[in-house]
Every structure is written in C-alpha cells, then in structure tokens.
Amino acid sequence: MTAKPPLFHFDNSYARELEGFYVAWKGAQVPSPKLVLFNDRLATELGLSPNELKGPTGAAIFAGADSPEGASPLAQVYAGHQFGGFSPQLGDGRALLLGELVDREGRRRDMQLKGSGPTPFSRGGDGKAVIGPVLREYIMGEAMHALAIPTTRALAAVTTGETIFRDGPKPGAVLTRVAASHLRVGTFQYFAARGETEKVRQLADYAISRHDPDLRDAEDKYLKLFRRVVERQASLIAHWVLVGFVHGVMNTDNTTISGETIDYGPCAFIDAYDPAAVFSSIDHGGRYAFGRQPVIAQWNLARLAEAILALIEPDDLDKAVTLAADELARFPDIYGKLLLSGMRSKLGLVKDAEDDQDLIEELLSLMKDQSVDYTVFFRRLAETAEGKADPAAALFENTGAFVTWHNKWLRRLQLEDAQTAGLKDRMNAVNPIYIARNHMVEAALSAAEGGNYDQVELLLDLLSRPFEERPGFEANALPAPEDFGPYQTFCGT
Ligand code: AMP
Ligand code: MG
C-alpha cells in the first residue's frame, strides 16, 4: 500500500530561518469544528485539493485543532505603534502561522489561522475569534482582491462549536488566511526597540529574499528595501483611496512589508465622499480617517526607517537618517502620481493634460460639499458621455455647479483621440458598481450568525466581479437606505 500524499506541501522558511522570531505553538482543541466557507479557487491556486479539505479533516485543520503533516505552527512576535503609542510587545495573540506553500506560479505564501486559541502573546485575551469579524475579514479581503488591490486572502472559515463572549454570546470561528508574508513594520520595531541589530539585519535579509530577491546582492540593499516598501505602501494607499476604502486601524503592526492590505477590523467603504470619514468606534480622534491614510502610511514608514537605520549606514547614523529621509520624502510624489493617474482612469481620461489635477479637485470638492456617493457617481458619470448630464446630475442638490463641471469634463474629453468611443466601457472597467457596503455586509453577517450563509455566499459572488453589472441586483449598487443611520464598525476581537 502506498502512503497517502500529504494534504499540504509545506516549506516553512520562517520557522527554519528565523529562530528567535517566534514561539512554536499549537491551536486549541474545539468541540465541533465545521467548515462554513471554503475558497475553492484560491485552494486550487495554492495547489491544494478542495475535495479532500472540505470534509471533517479540513474542518479540524482550519480550526487549529489538528496540525497537518509538514506544518510548523508558530506565533510570530512583533511590536507596533497603536494609535501613535508604542507597544513593545504584541505578537500573534490569537493567530498561528501554519506554514508556507509555494503556489502554482511559484510564489511563496503564508497560511495563517486567526482565532485558533491563546498563545504566549495573548496579553490576557482569549486568543479566539467570533463569526462576525471572521466573515467580515473574509468578505472584505476577497472584495479587495477582486478590485485588484494587494491583500491577504481568505481560504477558509470554520465555526468551532464554542460560545465566545464579546458583546454577548457569539459563535466561535477561525479564519484561514493566505498572505505574501506576515512581516510587518512592527516586526522590525520589536527587535530594533530591544537594540538587537543583528536580528533586525536577519529579518531584513529574510524580507529581501522573500519580497525583493533581486536586491540580495545589491549595494545599499537595506536602503533599497526601504525604497521598495515605500513604493508598495504608496501604491497600496492610492488603490484604497481610489475605491473609497478606509482601513480603520493603520497601526504599524498592521502595515506590511509586502504591501498587502492586512488585518481587516473596523474597515469600511465610504458612501458619500468625505476625507474626514471615520467608521471605527475606537478611532475617536479620527487619526485613521479616509483622507489621512497617505499621511499615516508615511508616518508608519518613518517608524520602519528608524528601525533599520543601523543597517542603512552602520557607522554613520546621521548619514543613515539623511538617506532614509530622502527616500521617505518621495512618498507624497509617488502617491500623488498614482492617485492622479488612477483618477484620470476613473474619469475615462487616457492622456495627461495639465489641468487634470484641477478638474479632479473641483469634482471632489463638489462631491464632498453635496455628500455624493463616491461609487455610484463614477458609474453614473459614464452614462453621461454622450453629453447629457442628467444621470449624474441627479446625485447633486446643486445641479448647476455640477453641470458647469460636467461641461469642463466634456471639453477635456475632446483632447482624447478616441473621445467617447469605448469611454463608458473604459470607465466601468475601473469604477466598481458593487462594493462591500456596510449595510449589505451587516445584513449578511447577522444572517450568518443565525446559521444562514446564503447572503454571505451571494455577496461574495457579487463582489467577486465588482465591475460587472448584474440584472436583479440594482439595490446592491446603491448606498444604504436613510434609516440605516450613521455606521460604526467595531474591532470585534
Ligand atoms: P489586531 O487588532 O487584530 O490588529 O490585533 C492587535 C493585537 O492584539 C495583536 O497582537 C493581536 O494578536 C492581539 N489580539 C487581538 N485580539 C485578541 C484576542 N482575542 N486574544 C488575544 N490577543 C488578541
Ligand atoms: Mg493586527
């Protein structure tokens, strides 16, 4: 009889190469693990066999109760600035890195459980997660992926059969997520704060081999690594802002080296355009408001620079500071250019014209003043390419101001070679019609809390093709009804 091949072909570089950066650990036992969502397409991409994993074997693995062959489950240590204050020790308090898989395209990807029980880094927390936030992260992450935004992915969600107390009794759950890595700005900060420069170097070398292998033998490789992270974060935030995404908890421990969006907690998509939009119940000062995200990302990157200064120029700290500051100073420019080109695409503009920035700012200011839905607007605007402003104008209280802007836009379109040919399709290909709107997500989550996953499945399906209009789903393209009221999201940890 031949032995059964393993379910996962793990190759665990973090466990192997970074001893001292984690604690080997095991998930908690749970009463009755049940798989409630499974991402077949992602599983296939990872070279896994969905059918084998969808039974009880998979449920026990994705709950953290059983460790699959080849896994080396561990809790990673990290630090982080949380709302501006430094916490020298955070770490995976309710997560376990099971191991790494090399996917079909040769990319190394972490497989991590979230909610699998307490670890030495739990700091008094129970190490658990509950169904609402688990599904929320699942839906948000997959929605962002479908919008072509770098993000961790969701592979599976299980309920554990446990009752967990948060703001009342909730069904316990575990999320399995997949990431390019779980290296955070906070991972560097942990070792830098302890003065462990060799460990910081080891970590930077690991980050380079994982995310920027072309820099391995480069001169000034640590400065260049920093440059790459600056570029990736600038690009990420531009992507967020272009679709109206508010992360909500941009702490340095939630800021990745890979440039992926991570740790979906109290995040949300804006409806009415508003740079001051805040949804998180814990963000009292509006530190992580929609429009502050670029500034905050740059602040977080400054914390990364501080953590690796000793690597950049070991014998001359002043020089290291200057070099890193120069790289950091490029952030606004990189971000600004990406945002401008993204906004041009949203407006159907292909060429660069000098006044585009003004045209965009004028529009955003109108939308802000008149609380116009950010997502609905661009789809409606695409309808007006033939010249009639009506479908979009109806979104504005003061139609006159909009019509003036609209005429400028029509004139600007005349600078394009193709003008209106294919304009609508071009715009609709970058402006989503369906986003993970708060009221839709909440409705799906409360149905799921009661054991009915139909709405969650439907939402996941709709959001998997966010640019494609589907008959019968008109209501899903609209903002929340008035009676939904102001929205707040909770960490739900
Ligand atoms: P997050 O809000 O998910 O970014 O987590 C911030 C920190 O709190 C991380 O170190 C988490 O591991 C930890 N944490 C969050 N929730 C829990 C929990 N229920 N039990 C233990 N640690 C937690
Ligand atoms: Mg976090």
Short mmCIF file of C-alpha atoms and ligand atoms in Angstrom, two decimals:
data_model
loop_
_atom_site.label_atom_id
_atom_site.label_comp_id
_atom_site.label_asym_id
_atom_site.label_seq_id
_atom_site.Cartn_x
_atom_site.Cartn_y
_atom_site.Cartn_z
CA MET A 1 0.00 0.00 0.00
CA THR A 2 1.36 3.43 -0.86
CA ALA A 3 1.21 6.19 1.75
CA LYS A 4 -1.32 8.95 1.15
CA PRO A 5 0.34 12.09 -0.16
CA PRO A 6 0.28 14.99 2.32
CA LEU A 7 -2.59 17.45 2.07
CA PHE A 8 -0.20 20.41 2.02
CA HIS A 9 3.32 20.65 0.65
CA PHE A 10 4.67 22.99 3.28
CA ASP A 11 8.08 24.58 3.04
CA ASN A 12 8.49 26.63 6.17
CA SER A 13 11.26 29.17 5.71
CA TYR A 14 10.16 31.40 8.62
CA ALA A 15 10.32 28.54 11.12
CA ARG A 16 13.60 27.32 9.65
CA GLU A 17 15.49 30.56 9.19
CA LEU A 18 14.19 32.86 11.90
CA GLU A 19 14.57 31.06 15.19
CA GLY A 20 14.03 33.56 17.98
CA PHE A 21 11.39 35.44 15.98
CA TYR A 22 8.51 33.24 17.10
CA VAL A 23 7.27 30.67 19.57
CA ALA A 24 6.35 27.21 18.27
CA TRP A 25 2.78 26.68 19.40
CA LYS A 26 -0.38 24.66 18.86
CA GLY A 27 -4.00 25.56 18.31
CA ALA A 28 -6.61 24.93 20.99
CA GLN A 29 -8.95 21.95 20.89
CA VAL A 30 -12.50 22.86 19.95
CA PRO A 31 -15.79 20.99 20.45
CA SER A 32 -17.11 20.67 16.90
CA PRO A 33 -15.27 22.30 14.01
CA LYS A 34 -17.42 22.90 10.97
CA LEU A 35 -16.29 24.36 7.67
CA VAL A 36 -18.67 27.15 6.68
CA LEU A 37 -16.80 28.80 3.79
CA PHE A 38 -14.06 27.50 1.54
CA ASN A 39 -12.31 29.29 -1.27
CA ASP A 40 -12.02 26.67 -3.99
CA ARG A 41 -10.27 28.90 -6.48
CA LEU A 42 -7.64 30.04 -4.03
CA ALA A 43 -7.13 26.47 -2.87
CA THR A 44 -6.51 25.37 -6.44
CA GLU A 45 -4.12 28.28 -6.96
CA LEU A 46 -2.23 27.01 -3.91
CA GLY A 47 -2.02 23.51 -5.36
CA LEU A 48 -4.45 22.10 -2.78
CA SER A 49 -7.23 19.67 -3.37
CA PRO A 50 -10.55 21.29 -2.40
CA ASN A 51 -12.40 17.98 -2.18
CA GLU A 52 -10.02 16.49 0.35
CA LEU A 53 -10.15 19.60 2.51
CA LYS A 54 -13.88 20.15 2.54
CA GLY A 55 -14.60 17.21 4.86
CA PRO A 56 -14.09 16.87 8.64
CA THR A 57 -10.30 16.58 8.15
CA GLY A 58 -10.18 20.08 6.71
CA ALA A 59 -12.51 21.45 9.38
CA ALA A 60 -10.25 20.23 12.20
CA ILE A 61 -7.16 21.62 10.44
CA PHE A 62 -8.70 25.01 9.73
CA ALA A 63 -9.93 25.24 13.32
CA GLY A 64 -6.34 24.76 14.50
CA ALA A 65 -7.25 21.62 16.44
CA ASP A 66 -5.28 19.28 14.15
CA SER A 67 -1.89 20.10 12.76
CA PRO A 68 -1.45 18.81 9.22
CA GLU A 69 1.64 16.91 8.16
CA GLY A 70 4.51 19.23 7.38
CA ALA A 71 3.11 22.22 9.27
CA SER A 72 5.23 24.02 11.84
CA PRO A 73 2.65 26.10 13.66
CA LEU A 74 4.07 29.15 15.37
CA ALA A 75 3.12 32.51 16.83
CA GLN A 76 5.17 35.40 15.47
CA VAL A 77 6.45 38.14 17.71
CA TYR A 78 6.11 41.81 16.81
CA ALA A 79 5.68 45.25 18.33
CA GLY A 80 3.81 48.25 16.99
CA HIS A 81 2.63 51.79 17.29
CA GLN A 82 -1.07 51.60 18.09
CA PHE A 83 -2.83 54.94 17.59
CA GLY A 84 0.53 56.62 17.93
CA GLY A 85 1.66 54.93 21.14
CA PHE A 86 4.37 52.28 21.09
CA SER A 87 3.61 48.79 22.39
CA PRO A 88 6.96 46.99 22.63
CA GLN A 89 5.36 43.56 22.61
CA LEU A 90 2.34 42.50 20.63
CA GLY A 91 2.72 39.35 18.54
CA ASP A 92 0.23 36.76 17.36
CA GLY A 93 -2.11 36.66 20.32
CA ARG A 94 -4.77 34.68 18.53
CA ALA A 95 -3.08 33.60 15.32
CA LEU A 96 -0.79 30.80 14.20
CA LEU A 97 1.32 30.63 11.10
CA LEU A 98 0.79 27.05 9.96
CA GLY A 99 3.47 27.21 7.33
CA GLU A 100 4.25 28.34 3.80
CA LEU A 101 3.13 26.98 0.47
CA VAL A 102 4.65 27.66 -2.89
CA ASP A 103 1.72 28.30 -5.20
CA ARG A 104 1.29 27.25 -8.83
CA GLU A 105 3.02 30.38 -10.02
CA GLY A 106 5.98 29.80 -7.75
CA ARG A 107 5.02 32.44 -5.20
CA ARG A 108 5.67 31.67 -1.54
CA ARG A 109 2.56 32.25 0.58
CA ASP A 110 1.88 32.10 4.30
CA MET A 111 -1.05 30.13 5.59
CA GLN A 112 -2.21 31.52 8.90
CA LEU A 113 -5.03 30.74 11.28
CA LYS A 114 -6.73 33.58 13.12
CA GLY A 115 -8.74 32.73 16.21
CA SER A 116 -7.05 29.41 16.94
CA GLY A 117 -6.58 29.94 20.69
CA PRO A 118 -4.30 31.73 23.13
CA THR A 119 -0.54 31.98 22.65
CA PRO A 120 2.24 33.42 24.81
CA PHE A 121 1.42 36.78 23.15
CA SER A 122 -2.26 36.89 24.09
CA ARG A 123 -1.76 39.52 26.82
CA GLY A 124 -4.86 38.48 28.69
CA GLY A 125 -7.00 37.99 25.56
CA ASP A 126 -8.74 34.68 24.95
CA GLY A 127 -6.99 34.03 21.64
CA LYS A 128 -10.32 33.43 19.96
CA ALA A 129 -12.34 34.99 17.18
CA VAL A 130 -16.08 35.06 16.58
CA ILE A 131 -18.09 34.50 13.44
CA GLY A 132 -18.94 38.13 12.56
CA PRO A 133 -15.40 39.53 12.33
CA VAL A 134 -14.12 36.32 10.72
CA LEU A 135 -16.66 36.56 7.92
CA ARG A 136 -16.11 40.30 7.68
CA GLU A 137 -12.41 39.78 7.05
CA TYR A 138 -13.26 37.01 4.57
CA ILE A 139 -15.65 39.22 2.60
CA MET A 140 -13.55 42.39 2.72
CA GLY A 141 -10.33 40.64 1.72
CA GLU A 142 -11.92 38.84 -1.20
CA ALA A 143 -13.69 42.03 -2.30
CA MET A 144 -10.39 43.91 -2.29
CA HIS A 145 -8.73 41.14 -4.26
CA ALA A 146 -11.44 41.34 -6.90
CA LEU A 147 -10.77 45.08 -7.11
CA ALA A 148 -7.14 44.19 -7.94
CA ILE A 149 -5.88 45.60 -4.65
CA PRO A 150 -3.00 43.78 -2.94
CA THR A 151 -4.40 41.97 0.08
CA THR A 152 -4.26 38.91 2.24
CA ARG A 153 -6.79 36.36 1.07
CA ALA A 154 -9.31 34.14 2.78
CA LEU A 155 -9.02 30.41 2.26
CA ALA A 156 -11.49 29.06 4.80
CA ALA A 157 -13.79 29.92 7.66
CA VAL A 158 -14.85 27.40 10.29
CA THR A 159 -17.10 27.61 13.29
CA THR A 160 -15.72 25.85 16.33
CA GLY A 161 -18.87 24.94 18.22
CA GLU A 162 -17.72 27.11 21.11
CA THR A 163 -19.61 30.05 22.53
CA ILE A 164 -17.39 33.09 22.93
CA PHE A 165 -18.41 36.17 24.89
CA ARG A 166 -17.93 39.56 23.30
CA ASP A 167 -20.85 41.96 23.49
CA GLY A 168 -22.93 38.90 24.32
CA PRO A 169 -22.53 35.22 23.42
CA LYS A 170 -21.24 34.61 19.87
CA PRO A 171 -20.35 31.55 17.83
CA GLY A 172 -16.59 30.95 17.89
CA ALA A 173 -14.86 30.84 14.50
CA VAL A 174 -11.44 30.66 12.89
CA LEU A 175 -10.28 32.27 9.67
CA THR A 176 -7.57 30.76 7.50
CA ARG A 177 -5.82 33.47 5.59
CA VAL A 178 -3.14 33.48 2.95
CA ALA A 179 -0.54 36.25 2.67
CA ALA A 180 2.61 37.04 0.72
CA SER A 181 4.09 37.12 4.22
CA HIS A 182 3.15 38.36 7.67
CA LEU A 183 6.19 40.62 8.01
CA ARG A 184 5.04 43.89 9.49
CA VAL A 185 6.67 47.21 10.21
CA GLY A 186 6.09 46.16 13.82
CA THR A 187 8.18 43.00 13.35
CA PHE A 188 11.21 45.21 12.69
CA GLN A 189 10.28 47.54 15.52
CA TYR A 190 10.24 44.69 18.03
CA PHE A 191 13.91 43.86 17.55
CA ALA A 192 15.05 47.43 16.96
CA ALA A 193 13.45 48.57 20.23
CA ARG A 194 15.44 45.90 22.05
CA GLY A 195 18.66 47.01 20.40
CA GLU A 196 19.02 43.65 18.64
CA THR A 197 20.56 44.98 15.44
CA GLU A 198 21.73 41.58 14.20
CA LYS A 199 18.19 40.30 14.44
CA VAL A 200 16.93 43.33 12.53
CA ARG A 201 19.50 42.53 9.86
CA GLN A 202 18.46 38.88 9.77
CA LEU A 203 14.86 39.96 9.36
CA ALA A 204 15.71 42.45 6.61
CA ASP A 205 17.69 39.78 4.76
CA TYR A 206 14.72 37.45 5.08
CA ALA A 207 12.36 40.17 3.81
CA ILE A 208 14.64 40.80 0.85
CA SER A 209 14.85 37.15 -0.08
CA ARG A 210 11.10 36.86 0.22
CA HIS A 211 9.87 40.08 -1.41
CA ASP A 212 12.77 41.63 -3.27
CA PRO A 213 15.12 38.79 -4.18
CA ASP A 214 16.69 40.91 -6.93
CA LEU A 215 18.20 43.07 -4.16
CA ARG A 216 20.02 40.19 -2.48
CA ASP A 217 23.42 41.17 -3.79
CA ALA A 218 22.70 44.84 -4.37
CA GLU A 219 24.76 47.63 -2.92
CA ASP A 220 22.86 49.53 -0.22
CA LYS A 221 20.35 46.71 -0.17
CA TYR A 222 18.69 47.83 3.07
CA LEU A 223 18.08 51.33 1.81
CA LYS A 224 16.73 49.83 -1.40
CA LEU A 225 14.47 47.52 0.59
CA PHE A 226 13.12 50.58 2.34
CA ARG A 227 12.55 52.27 -1.02
CA ARG A 228 10.56 49.26 -2.21
CA VAL A 229 8.38 49.26 0.90
CA VAL A 230 7.75 52.99 0.45
CA GLU A 231 6.73 52.35 -3.16
CA ARG A 232 4.50 49.43 -2.29
CA GLN A 233 2.75 51.28 0.52
CA ALA A 234 2.26 54.41 -1.60
CA SER A 235 0.71 52.28 -4.30
CA LEU A 236 -1.47 50.42 -1.81
CA ILE A 237 -2.88 53.58 -0.25
CA ALA A 238 -3.56 55.07 -3.69
CA HIS A 239 -5.53 51.92 -4.51
CA TRP A 240 -7.50 52.23 -1.28
CA VAL A 241 -8.34 55.86 -1.82
CA LEU A 242 -9.38 55.31 -5.43
CA VAL A 243 -12.09 52.87 -4.35
CA GLY A 244 -13.02 54.70 -1.14
CA PHE A 245 -11.62 52.16 1.31
CA VAL A 246 -10.95 53.12 4.93
CA HIS A 247 -8.74 50.62 6.75
CA GLY A 248 -9.58 51.95 10.18
CA VAL A 249 -6.58 50.67 12.20
CA MET A 250 -3.43 51.67 10.37
CA ASN A 251 -1.14 50.80 13.27
CA THR A 252 2.43 49.85 12.40
CA ASP A 253 1.69 46.24 13.31
CA ASN A 254 -1.00 46.30 10.62
CA THR A 255 1.39 47.67 7.98
CA THR A 256 3.01 45.01 5.82
CA ILE A 257 6.43 44.87 4.19
CA SER A 258 4.82 43.09 1.23
CA GLY A 259 2.45 45.99 0.51
CA GLU A 260 -0.65 43.88 1.06
CA THR A 261 -3.68 45.10 2.97
CA ILE A 262 -3.81 43.19 6.25
CA ASP A 263 -5.98 42.84 9.37
CA TYR A 264 -9.44 43.86 8.33
CA GLY A 265 -11.04 45.04 11.54
CA PRO A 266 -13.24 48.10 11.64
CA CYS A 267 -12.70 48.86 7.96
CA ALA A 268 -15.36 50.17 5.58
CA PHE A 269 -16.00 51.65 2.16
CA ILE A 270 -17.17 55.24 2.17
CA ASP A 271 -20.52 56.08 0.67
CA ALA A 272 -20.69 59.89 0.44
CA TYR A 273 -17.30 61.30 -0.47
CA ASP A 274 -15.69 62.68 2.67
CA PRO A 275 -11.99 62.84 3.55
CA ALA A 276 -12.97 63.05 7.23
CA ALA A 277 -14.93 59.78 7.14
CA VAL A 278 -14.24 57.54 10.14
CA PHE A 279 -16.13 54.33 10.84
CA SER A 280 -14.20 52.70 13.65
CA SER A 281 -15.73 53.00 17.10
CA ILE A 282 -12.26 53.20 18.65
CA ASP A 283 -10.84 55.91 16.38
CA HIS A 284 -12.07 58.83 18.47
CA GLY A 285 -9.62 61.41 17.16
CA GLY A 286 -10.09 60.49 13.51
CA ARG A 287 -6.41 59.54 13.29
CA TYR A 288 -7.18 56.97 10.61
CA ALA A 289 -9.84 58.94 8.72
CA PHE A 290 -10.24 58.25 4.99
CA GLY A 291 -8.25 61.28 3.86
CA ARG A 292 -5.47 60.85 6.43
CA GLN A 293 -4.38 57.45 5.16
CA PRO A 294 -1.47 58.68 3.00
CA VAL A 295 -0.06 60.81 5.82
CA ILE A 296 -0.39 57.93 8.25
CA ALA A 297 1.25 55.47 5.86
CA GLN A 298 4.18 57.84 5.57
CA TRP A 299 4.34 58.14 9.36
CA ASN A 300 4.37 54.34 9.64
CA LEU A 301 7.15 54.14 7.08
CA ALA A 302 9.18 56.60 9.16
CA ARG A 303 8.91 54.09 12.00
CA LEU A 304 10.26 51.40 9.68
CA ALA A 305 13.13 53.68 8.68
CA GLU A 306 14.02 54.23 12.34
CA ALA A 307 14.03 50.51 12.93
CA ILE A 308 16.53 49.80 10.17
CA LEU A 309 18.75 52.91 10.41
CA ALA A 310 21.60 50.88 11.88
CA LEU A 311 21.58 48.68 8.76
CA ILE A 312 21.50 51.52 6.28
CA GLU A 313 24.75 53.14 7.37
CA PRO A 314 26.16 51.28 10.38
CA ASP A 315 29.00 53.71 11.09
CA ASP A 316 27.27 56.98 10.36
CA LEU A 317 23.84 57.42 11.85
CA ASP A 318 23.45 60.98 10.59
CA LYS A 319 24.06 59.83 7.06
CA ALA A 320 21.61 56.96 7.51
CA VAL A 321 18.97 59.43 8.67
CA THR A 322 19.53 61.65 5.63
CA LEU A 323 19.38 58.72 3.22
CA ALA A 324 16.23 57.29 4.74
CA ALA A 325 14.58 60.70 4.97
CA ASP A 326 15.25 61.27 1.27
CA GLU A 327 13.55 58.01 0.41
CA LEU A 328 10.64 58.78 2.68
CA ALA A 329 10.27 62.23 1.18
CA ARG A 330 9.48 60.58 -2.16
CA PHE A 331 6.26 59.13 -0.74
CA PRO A 332 3.95 62.08 -1.45
CA ASP A 333 5.17 62.33 -5.02
CA ILE A 334 4.85 58.61 -5.76
CA TYR A 335 1.45 58.53 -4.11
CA GLY A 336 0.29 61.72 -5.83
CA LYS A 337 1.25 60.46 -9.28
CA LEU A 338 -0.50 57.13 -8.75
CA LEU A 339 -3.59 58.82 -7.43
CA LEU A 340 -3.68 61.25 -10.33
CA SER A 341 -3.31 58.54 -12.92
CA GLY A 342 -5.94 56.44 -11.14
CA MET A 343 -8.35 59.37 -11.01
CA ARG A 344 -7.75 60.03 -14.70
CA SER A 345 -8.74 56.45 -15.43
CA LYS A 346 -11.85 56.80 -13.30
CA LEU A 347 -12.80 59.81 -15.43
CA GLY A 348 -12.10 57.96 -18.66
CA LEU A 349 -9.06 60.07 -19.47
CA VAL A 350 -6.12 58.41 -21.14
CA LYS A 351 -3.83 61.32 -21.94
CA ASP A 352 -2.23 63.61 -19.39
CA ALA A 353 -3.38 67.20 -19.54
CA GLU A 354 -2.03 69.96 -17.36
CA ASP A 355 -5.34 70.96 -15.80
CA ASP A 356 -6.41 67.45 -14.87
CA GLN A 357 -5.48 67.89 -11.23
CA ASP A 358 -7.73 70.95 -11.00
CA LEU A 359 -10.56 69.17 -12.75
CA ILE A 360 -10.32 66.32 -10.24
CA GLU A 361 -10.08 68.57 -7.21
CA GLU A 362 -13.04 70.60 -8.32
CA LEU A 363 -15.08 67.44 -8.68
CA LEU A 364 -14.08 66.02 -5.30
CA SER A 365 -14.88 69.28 -3.61
CA LEU A 366 -18.35 69.31 -5.18
CA MET A 367 -18.90 65.71 -4.14
CA LYS A 368 -17.80 66.44 -0.60
CA ASP A 369 -19.95 69.55 -0.24
CA GLN A 370 -23.01 67.80 -1.59
CA SER A 371 -22.40 64.37 0.01
CA VAL A 372 -22.44 62.50 -3.28
CA ASP A 373 -21.97 58.73 -3.21
CA TYR A 374 -18.43 58.09 -4.39
CA THR A 375 -19.12 54.75 -6.05
CA VAL A 376 -22.47 55.49 -7.67
CA PHE A 377 -21.13 58.74 -9.10
CA PHE A 378 -18.49 57.33 -11.42
CA ARG A 379 -20.85 54.72 -12.86
CA ARG A 380 -23.44 57.43 -13.48
CA LEU A 381 -20.83 59.72 -14.99
CA ALA A 382 -20.01 57.03 -17.53
CA GLU A 383 -23.65 57.18 -18.64
CA THR A 384 -23.30 60.87 -19.46
CA ALA A 385 -20.55 60.54 -22.02
CA GLU A 386 -22.93 61.35 -24.88
CA GLY A 387 -23.39 64.77 -23.40
CA LYS A 388 -26.49 64.64 -21.21
CA ALA A 389 -25.56 65.31 -17.62
CA ASP A 390 -28.84 64.02 -16.14
CA PRO A 391 -28.00 60.64 -14.67
CA ALA A 392 -25.07 62.04 -12.70
CA ALA A 393 -26.57 65.47 -12.08
CA ALA A 394 -29.45 63.87 -10.19
CA LEU A 395 -26.96 62.97 -7.44
CA PHE A 396 -26.26 66.64 -6.71
CA GLU A 397 -28.50 69.02 -4.85
CA ASN A 398 -26.97 71.97 -6.62
CA THR A 399 -27.16 70.68 -10.18
CA GLY A 400 -25.86 73.94 -11.65
CA ALA A 401 -22.42 73.57 -10.10
CA PHE A 402 -22.22 70.02 -11.33
CA VAL A 403 -23.31 70.89 -14.88
CA THR A 404 -20.55 73.51 -15.04
CA TRP A 405 -18.02 70.87 -14.03
CA HIS A 406 -19.55 68.38 -16.45
CA ASN A 407 -19.07 70.76 -19.35
CA LYS A 408 -15.41 71.08 -18.44
CA TRP A 409 -15.11 67.31 -18.41
CA LEU A 410 -16.78 67.02 -21.83
CA ARG A 411 -14.38 69.61 -23.21
CA ARG A 412 -11.46 67.77 -21.67
CA LEU A 413 -12.62 64.54 -23.33
CA GLN A 414 -12.19 66.22 -26.69
CA LEU A 415 -8.44 66.13 -26.11
CA GLU A 416 -8.59 62.35 -26.20
CA ASP A 417 -8.02 60.68 -29.57
CA ALA A 418 -10.79 58.19 -29.17
CA GLN A 419 -13.04 60.69 -27.41
CA THR A 420 -16.19 58.88 -26.43
CA ALA A 421 -15.52 55.66 -28.34
CA GLY A 422 -15.34 52.94 -25.70
CA LEU A 423 -15.42 55.56 -22.97
CA LYS A 424 -18.18 54.00 -20.96
CA ASP A 425 -16.61 50.55 -21.01
CA ARG A 426 -13.24 52.03 -20.15
CA MET A 427 -14.69 53.83 -17.14
CA ASN A 428 -16.79 50.91 -16.00
CA ALA A 429 -13.73 48.68 -16.08
CA VAL A 430 -12.09 50.71 -13.30
CA ASN A 431 -15.10 52.03 -11.39
CA PRO A 432 -16.77 49.23 -9.44
CA ILE A 433 -20.53 49.07 -9.37
CA TYR A 434 -20.60 46.73 -6.34
CA ILE A 435 -18.54 47.39 -3.23
CA ALA A 436 -18.78 45.81 0.21
CA ARG A 437 -21.27 48.32 1.52
CA ASN A 438 -21.69 48.35 5.26
CA HIS A 439 -25.41 47.67 5.34
CA MET A 440 -25.08 44.72 2.97
CA VAL A 441 -22.20 43.23 4.91
CA GLU A 442 -24.02 43.68 8.22
CA ALA A 443 -27.18 42.02 6.92
CA ALA A 444 -25.19 39.06 5.59
CA LEU A 445 -23.26 38.72 8.85
CA SER A 446 -26.31 38.72 11.06
CA ALA A 447 -27.95 36.06 8.89
CA ALA A 448 -24.75 34.01 9.21
CA GLU A 449 -24.73 34.43 12.98
CA GLY A 450 -28.10 32.74 12.89
CA GLY A 451 -26.66 29.92 10.79
CA ASN A 452 -27.78 31.03 7.31
CA TYR A 453 -24.87 31.63 4.94
CA ASP A 454 -26.89 32.29 1.76
CA GLN A 455 -26.43 36.06 1.90
CA VAL A 456 -22.72 35.78 2.62
CA GLU A 457 -22.29 33.46 -0.36
CA LEU A 458 -24.32 35.76 -2.56
CA LEU A 459 -22.34 38.80 -1.50
CA LEU A 460 -19.04 37.02 -2.09
CA ASP A 461 -20.21 36.08 -5.56
CA LEU A 462 -21.38 39.61 -6.38
CA LEU A 463 -18.17 41.17 -5.08
CA SER A 464 -16.01 38.70 -6.97
CA ARG A 465 -16.92 40.55 -10.18
CA PRO A 466 -17.36 44.10 -8.91
CA PHE A 467 -17.26 45.85 -12.28
CA GLU A 468 -19.92 43.75 -13.94
CA GLU A 469 -23.50 44.97 -13.74
CA ARG A 470 -25.93 42.16 -12.99
CA PRO A 471 -29.65 42.35 -13.63
CA GLY A 472 -31.70 41.91 -10.48
CA PHE A 473 -29.03 43.38 -8.20
CA GLU A 474 -29.87 47.06 -8.62
CA ALA A 475 -30.35 47.56 -4.88
CA ASN A 476 -26.83 46.26 -4.19
CA ALA A 477 -25.39 49.10 -6.23
CA LEU A 478 -26.99 51.74 -4.01
CA PRO A 479 -25.95 53.35 -0.76
CA ALA A 480 -27.63 52.33 2.47
CA PRO A 481 -31.23 53.45 2.91
CA GLU A 482 -31.62 56.55 5.11
CA ASP A 483 -32.92 54.52 8.04
CA PHE A 484 -29.66 52.55 8.25
CA GLY A 485 -28.27 55.61 10.03
CA PRO A 486 -24.64 56.53 10.66
CA TYR A 487 -22.43 53.49 10.59
CA GLN A 488 -19.84 52.34 13.09
CA THR A 489 -17.60 49.32 12.86
CA PHE A 490 -16.15 47.52 15.84
CA CYS A 491 -12.91 45.66 16.19
CA GLY A 492 -14.81 42.62 17.41
CA THR A 493 -11.64 40.93 18.64
P1 AMP B 1 -5.48 43.44 15.75
O1 AMP B 1 -6.46 44.38 16.34
O2 AMP B 1 -6.11 42.21 15.18
O3 AMP B 1 -4.54 44.07 14.79
O4 AMP B 1 -4.62 42.91 17.00
C1 AMP B 1 -3.77 43.70 17.79
C2 AMP B 1 -3.06 42.82 18.80
O5 AMP B 1 -3.99 42.28 19.75
C3 AMP B 1 -2.35 41.63 18.21
O6 AMP B 1 -1.18 41.38 18.94
C4 AMP B 1 -3.36 40.52 18.39
O7 AMP B 1 -2.76 39.26 18.39
C5 AMP B 1 -3.94 40.86 19.75
N1 AMP B 1 -5.30 40.33 19.90
C6 AMP B 1 -6.42 40.76 19.29
N2 AMP B 1 -7.50 40.05 19.70
C7 AMP B 1 -7.05 39.12 20.57
C8 AMP B 1 -7.67 38.07 21.33
N3 AMP B 1 -8.98 37.84 21.26
N4 AMP B 1 -6.88 37.33 22.13
C9 AMP B 1 -5.57 37.55 22.21
N5 AMP B 1 -4.92 38.50 21.52
C10 AMP B 1 -5.64 39.30 20.71
MG MG B 2 -3.18 43.34 13.71
#
